[in-house]
């Protein structure tokens, strides 16, 4: 089996499914909403709750890595601009 075939069988690449709350092509708000929803979900249900993982997949797909790093840093410093309470 070639290396390319092995990689294809190990990883499945998917895009985020359509979300009717964000019908426009600009996905910035969708990115931010999924980020905040993930942390609200794990605060309420814990990290092992499977529906929470969908939010994480979505924000990792939609958001630039720089934004995620910045928001993680803001959460750690207590300066994140949104409430993450469930």
GROMACS .gro file of C-alpha atoms in nm:
model
   86
    1UNK     CA    1   0.000   0.000   0.000
    2UNK     CA    2   0.138   0.341  -0.089
    3UNK     CA    3   0.197   0.612   0.170
    4UNK     CA    4  -0.078   0.826   0.020
    5UNK     CA    5  -0.335   0.546   0.049
    6UNK     CA    6  -0.235   0.485   0.411
    7UNK     CA    7  -0.284   0.853   0.497
    8UNK     CA    8  -0.622   0.858   0.326
    9UNK     CA    9  -0.742   0.563   0.529
   10UNK     CA   10  -0.625   0.713   0.861
   11UNK     CA   11  -0.773   1.063   0.827
   12UNK     CA   12  -1.116   1.172   0.717
   13UNK     CA   13  -1.135   1.539   0.626
   14UNK     CA   14  -1.475   1.701   0.659
   15UNK     CA   15  -1.605   2.053   0.648
   16UNK     CA   16  -1.843   2.196   0.904
   17UNK     CA   17  -2.206   2.123   0.810
   18UNK     CA   18  -2.440   2.407   0.716
   19UNK     CA   19  -2.570   2.605   1.013
   20UNK     CA   20  -2.892   2.794   0.937
   21UNK     CA   21  -2.808   3.053   1.205
   22UNK     CA   22  -2.519   3.170   0.983
   23UNK     CA   23  -2.642   3.168   0.621
   24UNK     CA   24  -2.388   3.416   0.484
   25UNK     CA   25  -2.045   3.334   0.353
   26UNK     CA   26  -1.864   3.525   0.629
   27UNK     CA   27  -1.813   3.261   0.900
   28UNK     CA   28  -1.647   3.480   1.164
   29UNK     CA   29  -1.952   3.486   1.389
   30UNK     CA   30  -2.003   3.111   1.340
   31UNK     CA   31  -1.641   3.054   1.445
   32UNK     CA   32  -1.679   3.264   1.763
   33UNK     CA   33  -2.015   3.108   1.851
   34UNK     CA   34  -1.880   2.754   1.823
   35UNK     CA   35  -1.578   2.850   2.036
   36UNK     CA   36  -1.797   2.991   2.315
   37UNK     CA   37  -2.051   2.707   2.285
   38UNK     CA   38  -1.774   2.451   2.333
   39UNK     CA   39  -1.654   2.603   2.658
   40UNK     CA   40  -2.009   2.652   2.785
   41UNK     CA   41  -2.082   2.288   2.702
   42UNK     CA   42  -1.778   2.147   2.881
   43UNK     CA   43  -1.852   2.368   3.182
   44UNK     CA   44  -2.203   2.220   3.198
   45UNK     CA   45  -2.146   1.860   3.088
   46UNK     CA   46  -1.771   1.788   3.104
   47UNK     CA   47  -1.510   1.732   2.834
   48UNK     CA   48  -1.615   1.373   2.764
   49UNK     CA   49  -1.969   1.468   2.659
   50UNK     CA   50  -1.981   1.376   2.284
   51UNK     CA   51  -2.196   1.670   2.162
   52UNK     CA   52  -1.936   1.911   2.304
   53UNK     CA   53  -1.676   1.762   2.072
   54UNK     CA   54  -1.880   1.875   1.770
   55UNK     CA   55  -1.839   2.239   1.878
   56UNK     CA   56  -1.463   2.188   1.910
   57UNK     CA   57  -1.440   2.029   1.565
   58UNK     CA   58  -1.638   2.319   1.420
   59UNK     CA   59  -1.432   2.598   1.573
   60UNK     CA   60  -1.105   2.424   1.488
   61UNK     CA   61  -1.221   2.404   1.128
   62UNK     CA   62  -1.363   2.757   1.099
   63UNK     CA   63  -1.134   2.971   1.314
   64UNK     CA   64  -0.779   3.080   1.229
   65UNK     CA   65  -0.525   2.931   1.471
   66UNK     CA   66  -0.413   3.279   1.576
   67UNK     CA   67  -0.764   3.362   1.696
   68UNK     CA   68  -0.789   3.039   1.895
   69UNK     CA   69  -0.452   3.106   2.059
   70UNK     CA   70  -0.554   3.462   2.144
   71UNK     CA   71  -0.888   3.353   2.289
   72UNK     CA   72  -0.722   3.074   2.491
   73UNK     CA   73  -0.482   3.329   2.634
   74UNK     CA   74  -0.768   3.568   2.714
   75UNK     CA   75  -0.960   3.289   2.892
   76UNK     CA   76  -0.654   3.206   3.102
   77UNK     CA   77  -0.609   3.574   3.193
   78UNK     CA   78  -0.978   3.625   3.267
   79UNK     CA   79  -1.014   3.889   2.994
   80UNK     CA   80  -1.222   3.691   2.742
   81UNK     CA   81  -1.496   3.924   2.608
   82UNK     CA   82  -1.786   3.678   2.641
   83UNK     CA   83  -1.940   3.483   2.926
   84UNK     CA   84  -1.854   3.112   2.921
   85UNK     CA   85  -2.091   3.020   3.200
   86UNK     CA   86  -2.352   2.759   3.098
   0.00000   0.00000   0.00000
